[in-house]
Tab-separated table of N, CA and C in Angstrom:
chain	number	residue	atom	x	y	z
A	1	UNK	N	32.420	-10.753	-27.187
A	1	UNK	CA	32.190	-9.593	-26.348
A	1	UNK	C	30.696	-9.490	-26.053
A	2	UNK	N	30.335	-9.195	-24.788
A	2	UNK	CA	28.911	-9.106	-24.452
A	2	UNK	C	28.257	-7.926	-25.168
A	3	UNK	N	26.946	-7.988	-25.329
A	3	UNK	CA	26.251	-6.936	-26.073
A	3	UNK	C	25.999	-5.672	-25.257
A	4	UNK	N	26.714	-5.485	-24.170
A	4	UNK	CA	26.486	-4.333	-23.304
A	4	UNK	C	27.563	-3.287	-23.526
A	5	UNK	N	27.165	-2.019	-23.648
A	5	UNK	CA	28.130	-0.969	-23.953
A	5	UNK	C	29.043	-0.590	-22.788
A	6	UNK	N	28.671	-0.916	-21.562
A	6	UNK	CA	29.452	-0.489	-20.404
A	6	UNK	C	30.711	-1.333	-20.280
A	7	UNK	N	31.865	-0.705	-20.380
A	7	UNK	CA	33.108	-1.468	-20.305
A	7	UNK	C	33.567	-1.692	-18.867
A	8	UNK	N	32.941	-1.028	-17.891
A	8	UNK	CA	33.359	-1.164	-16.506
A	8	UNK	C	32.576	-2.244	-15.764
A	9	UNK	N	31.267	-2.288	-15.940
A	9	UNK	CA	30.446	-3.291	-15.291
A	9	UNK	C	29.298	-3.647	-16.218
A	10	UNK	N	29.220	-4.894	-16.609
A	10	UNK	CA	28.120	-5.350	-17.445
A	10	UNK	C	26.809	-5.195	-16.689
A	11	UNK	N	25.760	-4.935	-17.421
A	11	UNK	CA	24.448	-4.802	-16.804
A	11	UNK	C	24.065	-6.065	-16.049
A	12	UNK	N	24.339	-7.217	-16.643
A	12	UNK	CA	23.938	-8.465	-15.993
A	12	UNK	C	24.663	-8.658	-14.668
A	13	UNK	N	25.927	-8.284	-14.599
A	13	UNK	CA	26.671	-8.409	-13.339
A	13	UNK	C	26.056	-7.519	-12.273
A	14	UNK	N	25.730	-6.288	-12.626
A	14	UNK	CA	25.107	-5.376	-11.667
A	14	UNK	C	23.769	-5.940	-11.196
A	15	UNK	N	22.979	-6.472	-12.125
A	15	UNK	CA	21.690	-7.045	-11.754
A	15	UNK	C	21.864	-8.255	-10.846
A	16	UNK	N	22.902	-9.036	-11.064
A	16	UNK	CA	23.151	-10.196	-10.215
A	16	UNK	C	23.632	-9.792	-8.827
A	17	UNK	N	24.461	-8.760	-8.747
A	17	UNK	CA	24.906	-8.263	-7.442
A	17	UNK	C	23.709	-7.747	-6.650
A	18	UNK	N	22.920	-6.891	-7.280
A	18	UNK	CA	21.739	-6.329	-6.629
A	18	UNK	C	20.757	-7.439	-6.262
A	19	UNK	N	20.493	-8.327	-7.211
A	19	UNK	CA	19.540	-9.403	-6.970
A	19	UNK	C	19.962	-10.339	-5.865
A	20	UNK	N	21.217	-10.751	-5.881
A	20	UNK	CA	21.707	-11.652	-4.842
A	20	UNK	C	21.660	-11.015	-3.467
A	21	UNK	N	22.067	-9.755	-3.387
A	21	UNK	CA	22.068	-9.054	-2.110
A	21	UNK	C	20.653	-8.915	-1.562
A	22	UNK	N	19.713	-8.482	-2.406
A	22	UNK	CA	18.332	-8.318	-1.948
A	22	UNK	C	17.694	-9.649	-1.571
A	23	UNK	N	18.008	-10.686	-2.306
A	23	UNK	CA	17.462	-12.003	-1.987
A	23	UNK	C	17.951	-12.468	-0.617
A	24	UNK	N	19.219	-12.289	-0.335
A	24	UNK	CA	19.770	-12.669	0.973
A	24	UNK	C	19.131	-11.849	2.094
A	25	UNK	N	19.038	-10.535	1.903
A	25	UNK	CA	18.417	-9.678	2.926
A	25	UNK	C	16.964	-10.087	3.154
A	26	UNK	N	16.241	-10.324	2.062
A	26	UNK	CA	14.842	-10.733	2.188
A	26	UNK	C	14.680	-12.040	2.942
A	27	UNK	N	15.541	-12.999	2.657
A	27	UNK	CA	15.459	-14.279	3.362
A	27	UNK	C	15.817	-14.127	4.836
A	28	UNK	N	16.780	-13.276	5.144
A	28	UNK	CA	17.147	-13.030	6.539
A	28	UNK	C	15.983	-12.398	7.309
A	29	UNK	N	15.268	-11.471	6.669
A	29	UNK	CA	14.131	-10.821	7.311
A	29	UNK	C	13.011	-11.830	7.577
A	30	UNK	N	12.866	-12.808	6.700
A	30	UNK	CA	11.811	-13.798	6.859
A	30	UNK	C	12.192	-14.936	7.806
A	31	UNK	N	13.461	-15.245	7.882
A	31	UNK	CA	13.911	-16.353	8.740
A	31	UNK	C	13.595	-16.069	10.206
A	32	UNK	N	13.953	-14.891	10.699
A	32	UNK	CA	13.698	-14.536	12.088
A	32	UNK	C	13.388	-13.043	12.175
A	33	UNK	N	12.144	-12.678	11.879
A	33	UNK	CA	11.808	-11.251	11.826
A	33	UNK	C	11.936	-10.530	13.169
A	34	UNK	N	11.682	-11.231	14.263
A	34	UNK	CA	11.804	-10.592	15.579
A	34	UNK	C	13.266	-10.272	15.874
A	35	UNK	N	14.145	-11.213	15.603
A	35	UNK	CA	15.577	-10.967	15.806
A	35	UNK	C	16.049	-9.825	14.903
A	36	UNK	N	15.559	-9.808	13.670
A	36	UNK	CA	15.937	-8.743	12.731
A	36	UNK	C	15.468	-7.391	13.262
A	37	UNK	N	14.227	-7.315	13.755
A	37	UNK	CA	13.700	-6.064	14.314
A	37	UNK	C	14.546	-5.602	15.498
A	38	UNK	N	14.865	-6.535	16.393
A	38	UNK	CA	15.642	-6.162	17.574
A	38	UNK	C	17.062	-5.749	17.201
A	39	UNK	N	17.609	-6.331	16.130
A	39	UNK	CA	18.932	-5.937	15.672
A	39	UNK	C	18.959	-4.504	15.164
A	40	UNK	N	17.850	-4.043	14.632
A	40	UNK	CA	17.768	-2.678	14.113
A	40	UNK	C	17.304	-1.701	15.187
A	41	UNK	N	16.247	-2.064	15.914
A	41	UNK	CA	15.626	-1.128	16.852
A	41	UNK	C	15.952	-1.408	18.315
A	42	UNK	N	16.716	-2.470	18.591
A	42	UNK	CA	17.001	-2.822	19.981
A	42	UNK	C	15.754	-3.360	20.644
A	43	UNK	N	15.644	-3.141	21.934
A	43	UNK	CA	14.479	-3.625	22.680
A	43	UNK	C	13.359	-2.596	22.708
A	44	UNK	N	13.178	-1.904	21.604
A	44	UNK	CA	12.117	-0.898	21.521
A	44	UNK	C	10.761	-1.571	21.696
A	45	UNK	N	9.829	-0.815	22.232
A	45	UNK	CA	8.487	-1.333	22.447
A	45	UNK	C	7.879	-1.787	21.129
A	46	UNK	N	7.388	-2.998	21.105
A	46	UNK	CA	6.737	-3.536	19.923
A	46	UNK	C	7.661	-4.255	18.950
A	47	UNK	N	8.981	-4.234	19.211
A	47	UNK	CA	9.920	-4.872	18.287
A	47	UNK	C	9.696	-6.378	18.211
A	48	UNK	N	9.172	-6.962	19.289
A	48	UNK	CA	8.947	-8.403	19.285
A	48	UNK	C	7.472	-8.756	19.092
A	49	UNK	N	6.656	-7.788	18.747
A	49	UNK	CA	5.226	-8.022	18.567
A	49	UNK	C	4.944	-8.667	17.218
A	50	UNK	N	3.822	-9.372	17.155
A	50	UNK	CA	3.413	-10.040	15.925
A	50	UNK	C	3.250	-9.108	14.735
A	51	UNK	N	2.554	-7.967	14.908
A	51	UNK	CA	2.401	-7.063	13.761
A	51	UNK	C	3.740	-6.536	13.229
A	52	UNK	N	4.673	-6.222	14.113
A	52	UNK	CA	5.989	-5.739	13.665
A	52	UNK	C	6.732	-6.846	12.923
A	53	UNK	N	6.624	-8.077	13.440
A	53	UNK	CA	7.291	-9.206	12.784
A	53	UNK	C	6.659	-9.479	11.415
A	54	UNK	N	5.339	-9.389	11.333
A	54	UNK	CA	4.685	-9.650	10.045
A	54	UNK	C	5.034	-8.563	9.035
A	55	UNK	N	5.165	-7.321	9.472
A	55	UNK	CA	5.576	-6.252	8.557
A	55	UNK	C	7.011	-6.475	8.085
A	56	UNK	N	7.886	-6.924	8.980
A	56	UNK	CA	9.277	-7.209	8.597
A	56	UNK	C	9.297	-8.323	7.556
A	57	UNK	N	8.432	-9.344	7.737
A	57	UNK	CA	8.377	-10.439	6.768
A	57	UNK	C	7.854	-9.949	5.421
A	58	UNK	N	6.875	-9.064	5.445
A	58	UNK	CA	6.330	-8.515	4.203
A	58	UNK	C	7.406	-7.716	3.466
A	59	UNK	N	8.129	-6.888	4.192
A	59	UNK	CA	9.220	-6.120	3.582
A	59	UNK	C	10.282	-7.072	3.042
A	60	UNK	N	10.606	-8.093	3.815
A	60	UNK	CA	11.581	-9.089	3.364
A	60	UNK	C	11.122	-9.809	2.110
A	61	UNK	N	9.835	-10.130	2.052
A	61	UNK	CA	9.291	-10.778	0.860
A	61	UNK	C	9.386	-9.882	-0.362
A	62	UNK	N	9.145	-8.592	-0.161
A	62	UNK	CA	9.257	-7.643	-1.282
A	62	UNK	C	10.705	-7.551	-1.755
A	63	UNK	N	11.656	-7.467	-0.816
A	63	UNK	CA	13.069	-7.409	-1.190
A	63	UNK	C	13.487	-8.687	-1.907
A	64	UNK	N	13.069	-9.840	-1.383
A	64	UNK	CA	13.420	-11.108	-2.015
A	64	UNK	C	12.809	-11.192	-3.416
A	65	UNK	N	11.597	-10.690	-3.567
A	65	UNK	CA	10.946	-10.689	-4.876
A	65	UNK	C	11.685	-9.822	-5.882
A	66	UNK	N	12.092	-8.635	-5.465
A	66	UNK	CA	12.858	-7.759	-6.355
A	66	UNK	C	14.205	-8.406	-6.681
A	67	UNK	N	14.818	-9.022	-5.676
A	67	UNK	CA	16.090	-9.704	-5.904
A	67	UNK	C	15.959	-10.850	-6.882
A	68	UNK	N	14.933	-11.684	-6.687
A	68	UNK	CA	14.720	-12.819	-7.585
A	68	UNK	C	14.417	-12.341	-9.004
A	69	UNK	N	13.664	-11.258	-9.124
A	69	UNK	CA	13.363	-10.706	-10.443
A	69	UNK	C	14.643	-10.249	-11.137
A	70	UNK	N	15.531	-9.587	-10.404
A	70	UNK	CA	16.801	-9.151	-10.985
A	70	UNK	C	17.642	-10.342	-11.429
A	71	UNK	N	17.698	-11.374	-10.602
A	71	UNK	CA	18.474	-12.566	-10.976
A	71	UNK	C	17.887	-13.224	-12.214
A	72	UNK	N	16.573	-13.380	-12.244
A	72	UNK	CA	15.916	-13.991	-13.391
A	72	UNK	C	16.169	-13.187	-14.665
A	73	UNK	N	15.962	-11.888	-14.595
A	73	UNK	CA	16.136	-11.049	-15.787
A	73	UNK	C	17.594	-10.999	-16.231
A	74	UNK	N	18.522	-11.054	-15.290
A	74	UNK	CA	19.936	-11.021	-15.672
A	74	UNK	C	20.331	-12.236	-16.497
A	75	UNK	N	19.601	-13.328	-16.325
A	75	UNK	CA	19.920	-14.557	-17.056
A	75	UNK	C	19.062	-14.744	-18.306
A	76	UNK	N	17.996	-13.952	-18.449
A	76	UNK	CA	17.053	-14.194	-19.535
A	76	UNK	C	16.829	-13.025	-20.479
A	77	UNK	N	17.435	-11.893	-20.215
A	77	UNK	CA	17.275	-10.730	-21.092
A	77	UNK	C	18.645	-10.389	-21.661
A	78	UNK	N	18.747	-10.383	-22.983
A	78	UNK	CA	20.024	-10.116	-23.642
A	78	UNK	C	20.121	-8.715	-24.229
A	79	UNK	N	19.029	-7.989	-24.240
A	79	UNK	CA	19.014	-6.667	-24.839
A	79	UNK	C	19.588	-5.631	-23.868
A	80	UNK	N	20.602	-4.903	-24.314
A	80	UNK	CA	21.272	-3.925	-23.451
A	80	UNK	C	20.317	-2.829	-22.998
A	81	UNK	N	19.456	-2.364	-23.875
A	81	UNK	CA	18.517	-1.304	-23.501
A	81	UNK	C	17.538	-1.788	-22.436
A	82	UNK	N	17.116	-3.033	-22.541
A	82	UNK	CA	16.177	-3.578	-21.559
A	82	UNK	C	16.835	-3.731	-20.190
A	83	UNK	N	18.054	-4.246	-20.161
A	83	UNK	CA	18.727	-4.412	-18.864
A	83	UNK	C	19.083	-3.056	-18.258
A	84	UNK	N	19.399	-2.093	-19.109
A	84	UNK	CA	19.653	-0.732	-18.624
A	84	UNK	C	18.384	-0.154	-17.991
A	85	UNK	N	17.244	-0.415	-18.619
A	85	UNK	CA	15.973	0.062	-18.071
A	85	UNK	C	15.667	-0.592	-16.725
A	86	UNK	N	15.974	-1.873	-16.597
A	86	UNK	CA	15.773	-2.563	-15.320
A	86	UNK	C	16.639	-1.918	-14.234
A	87	UNK	N	17.891	-1.646	-14.557
A	87	UNK	CA	18.797	-1.024	-13.586
A	87	UNK	C	18.327	0.374	-13.199
A	88	UNK	N	17.875	1.154	-14.162
A	88	UNK	CA	17.365	2.495	-13.846
A	88	UNK	C	16.100	2.399	-12.987
A	89	UNK	N	15.245	1.431	-13.300
A	89	UNK	CA	14.055	1.211	-12.474
A	89	UNK	C	14.413	0.832	-11.057
A	90	UNK	N	15.435	-0.013	-10.913
A	90	UNK	CA	15.916	-0.367	-9.576
A	90	UNK	C	16.385	0.874	-8.828
A	91	UNK	N	17.198	1.698	-9.483
A	91	UNK	CA	17.734	2.900	-8.837
A	91	UNK	C	16.598	3.815	-8.374
A	92	UNK	N	15.580	3.966	-9.211
A	92	UNK	CA	14.430	4.804	-8.838
A	92	UNK	C	13.701	4.199	-7.635
A	93	UNK	N	13.485	2.887	-7.666
A	93	UNK	CA	12.796	2.221	-6.556
A	93	UNK	C	13.586	2.362	-5.252
A	94	UNK	N	14.902	2.172	-5.312
A	94	UNK	CA	15.717	2.297	-4.104
A	94	UNK	C	15.720	3.730	-3.580
A	95	UNK	N	15.706	4.700	-4.483
A	95	UNK	CA	15.647	6.109	-4.068
A	95	UNK	C	14.314	6.401	-3.368
A	96	UNK	N	13.230	5.825	-3.871
A	96	UNK	CA	11.927	6.012	-3.233
A	96	UNK	C	11.868	5.345	-1.858
A	97	UNK	N	12.466	4.169	-1.740
A	97	UNK	CA	12.514	3.491	-0.440
A	97	UNK	C	13.303	4.339	0.553
A	98	UNK	N	14.447	4.838	0.118
A	98	UNK	CA	15.274	5.688	0.983
A	98	UNK	C	14.520	6.963	1.357
A	99	UNK	N	13.830	7.564	0.409
A	99	UNK	CA	13.041	8.768	0.688
A	99	UNK	C	11.918	8.476	1.686
A	100	UNK	N	11.334	7.287	1.606
A	100	UNK	CA	10.294	6.902	2.562
A	100	UNK	C	10.857	6.809	3.977
A	101	UNK	N	12.063	6.272	4.098
A	101	UNK	CA	12.699	6.200	5.418
A	101	UNK	C	12.987	7.592	5.973
A	102	UNK	N	13.507	8.444	5.135
A	102	UNK	CA	13.782	9.823	5.559
A	102	UNK	C	12.459	10.518	5.918
A	103	UNK	N	11.431	10.284	5.129
A	103	UNK	CA	10.115	10.850	5.423
A	103	UNK	C	9.559	10.369	6.752
A	104	UNK	N	9.773	9.099	7.066
A	104	UNK	CA	9.322	8.563	8.350
A	104	UNK	C	10.028	9.266	9.505
A	105	UNK	N	11.298	9.552	9.335
A	105	UNK	CA	12.055	10.284	10.357
A	105	UNK	C	11.534	11.713	10.483
A	106	UNK	N	11.365	12.401	9.346
A	106	UNK	CA	10.910	13.793	9.358
A	106	UNK	C	9.501	13.938	9.927
A	107	UNK	N	8.678	12.931	9.735
A	107	UNK	CA	7.304	12.979	10.240
A	107	UNK	C	7.195	12.500	11.673
A	108	UNK	N	8.321	12.059	12.267
A	108	UNK	CA	8.325	11.675	13.673
A	108	UNK	C	7.971	10.226	13.954
A	109	UNK	N	7.920	9.386	12.918
A	109	UNK	CA	7.621	7.976	13.132
A	109	UNK	C	8.848	7.191	13.577
A	110	UNK	N	10.023	7.713	13.325
A	110	UNK	CA	11.285	7.097	13.745
A	110	UNK	C	12.081	8.111	14.540
A	111	UNK	N	12.691	7.648	15.634
A	111	UNK	CA	13.589	8.526	16.384
A	111	UNK	C	14.877	8.727	15.606
A	112	UNK	N	15.356	7.650	15.008
A	112	UNK	CA	16.538	7.725	14.155
A	112	UNK	C	16.406	6.696	13.050
A	113	UNK	N	17.015	6.985	11.929
A	113	UNK	CA	16.988	6.042	10.816
A	113	UNK	C	18.069	5.002	11.081
A	114	UNK	N	17.723	3.720	11.028
A	114	UNK	CA	18.737	2.681	11.238
A	114	UNK	C	19.872	2.809	10.219
A	115	UNK	N	21.083	2.505	10.640
A	115	UNK	CA	22.255	2.668	9.780
A	115	UNK	C	22.252	1.742	8.556
A	116	UNK	N	21.864	0.460	8.675
A	116	UNK	CA	21.958	-0.411	7.490
A	116	UNK	C	21.277	0.138	6.237
A	117	UNK	N	20.024	0.613	6.308
A	117	UNK	CA	19.423	1.133	5.077
A	117	UNK	C	20.108	2.389	4.551
A	118	UNK	N	20.721	3.157	5.447
A	118	UNK	CA	21.399	4.382	5.022
A	118	UNK	C	22.696	4.074	4.277
A	119	UNK	N	23.173	2.847	4.399
A	119	UNK	CA	24.366	2.403	3.663
A	119	UNK	C	23.948	1.557	2.457
A	120	UNK	N	23.022	0.635	2.690
A	120	UNK	CA	22.630	-0.330	1.659
A	120	UNK	C	22.004	0.347	0.440
A	121	UNK	N	20.999	1.196	0.655
A	121	UNK	CA	20.287	1.760	-0.490
A	121	UNK	C	21.134	2.708	-1.325
A	122	UNK	N	21.910	3.600	-0.712
A	122	UNK	CA	22.800	4.407	-1.563
A	122	UNK	C	23.804	3.554	-2.341
A	123	UNK	N	24.312	2.482	-1.716
A	123	UNK	CA	25.255	1.605	-2.420
A	123	UNK	C	24.579	0.925	-3.611
A	124	UNK	N	23.353	0.440	-3.418
A	124	UNK	CA	22.631	-0.202	-4.517
A	124	UNK	C	22.306	0.802	-5.623
A	125	UNK	N	21.961	2.020	-5.239
A	125	UNK	CA	21.691	3.068	-6.228
A	125	UNK	C	22.936	3.341	-7.067
A	126	UNK	N	24.085	3.443	-6.402
A	126	UNK	CA	25.338	3.707	-7.118
A	126	UNK	C	25.662	2.566	-8.078
A	127	UNK	N	25.520	1.320	-7.631
A	127	UNK	CA	25.800	0.175	-8.505
A	127	UNK	C	24.904	0.220	-9.740
A	128	UNK	N	23.610	0.447	-9.520
A	128	UNK	CA	22.674	0.480	-10.653
A	128	UNK	C	22.980	1.621	-11.605
A	129	UNK	N	23.178	2.807	-11.073
A	129	UNK	CA	23.461	3.954	-11.946
A	129	UNK	C	24.807	3.831	-12.646
A	130	UNK	N	25.797	3.337	-11.936
A	130	UNK	CA	27.140	3.171	-12.524
A	130	UNK	C	27.088	2.239	-13.725
A	131	UNK	N	26.359	1.138	-13.569
A	131	UNK	CA	26.266	0.182	-14.666
A	131	UNK	C	25.372	0.689	-15.783
A	132	UNK	N	24.237	1.285	-15.435
A	132	UNK	CA	23.279	1.714	-16.458
A	132	UNK	C	23.780	2.919	-17.255
A	133	UNK	N	24.501	3.810	-16.613
A	133	UNK	CA	24.893	5.054	-17.265
A	133	UNK	C	26.349	5.062	-17.724
A	134	UNK	N	27.119	4.064	-17.262
A	134	UNK	CA	28.561	4.068	-17.519
A	134	UNK	C	28.992	3.815	-18.900
């Protein structure tokens, strides 16, 4: 039996789901940042500009880094308390990212919040909290 107290979802499985998903999203953002921008914002002014593409790549790199860290830790940390702390840290980070998006909307920097982050981040938060607290 694994050393994790959660009988519904092991911490390592949650970390691998989160890590794999973020790694894929990060790589997609880096593969074609202009296409990614246009997929979210349409033909908005500046969506195909170099600075917007470089920011998308930077965000993608951060997501891929967090994803790779989760995958690495899921395979190398056996302590239940440590993996629980990683999951709680992830949930806090995702909540802050989501709050930043909402803040951008409230401050008038976005006309509307793109739908993907409004689905992705709450789902990742639920996975992390469900595993860490379950």
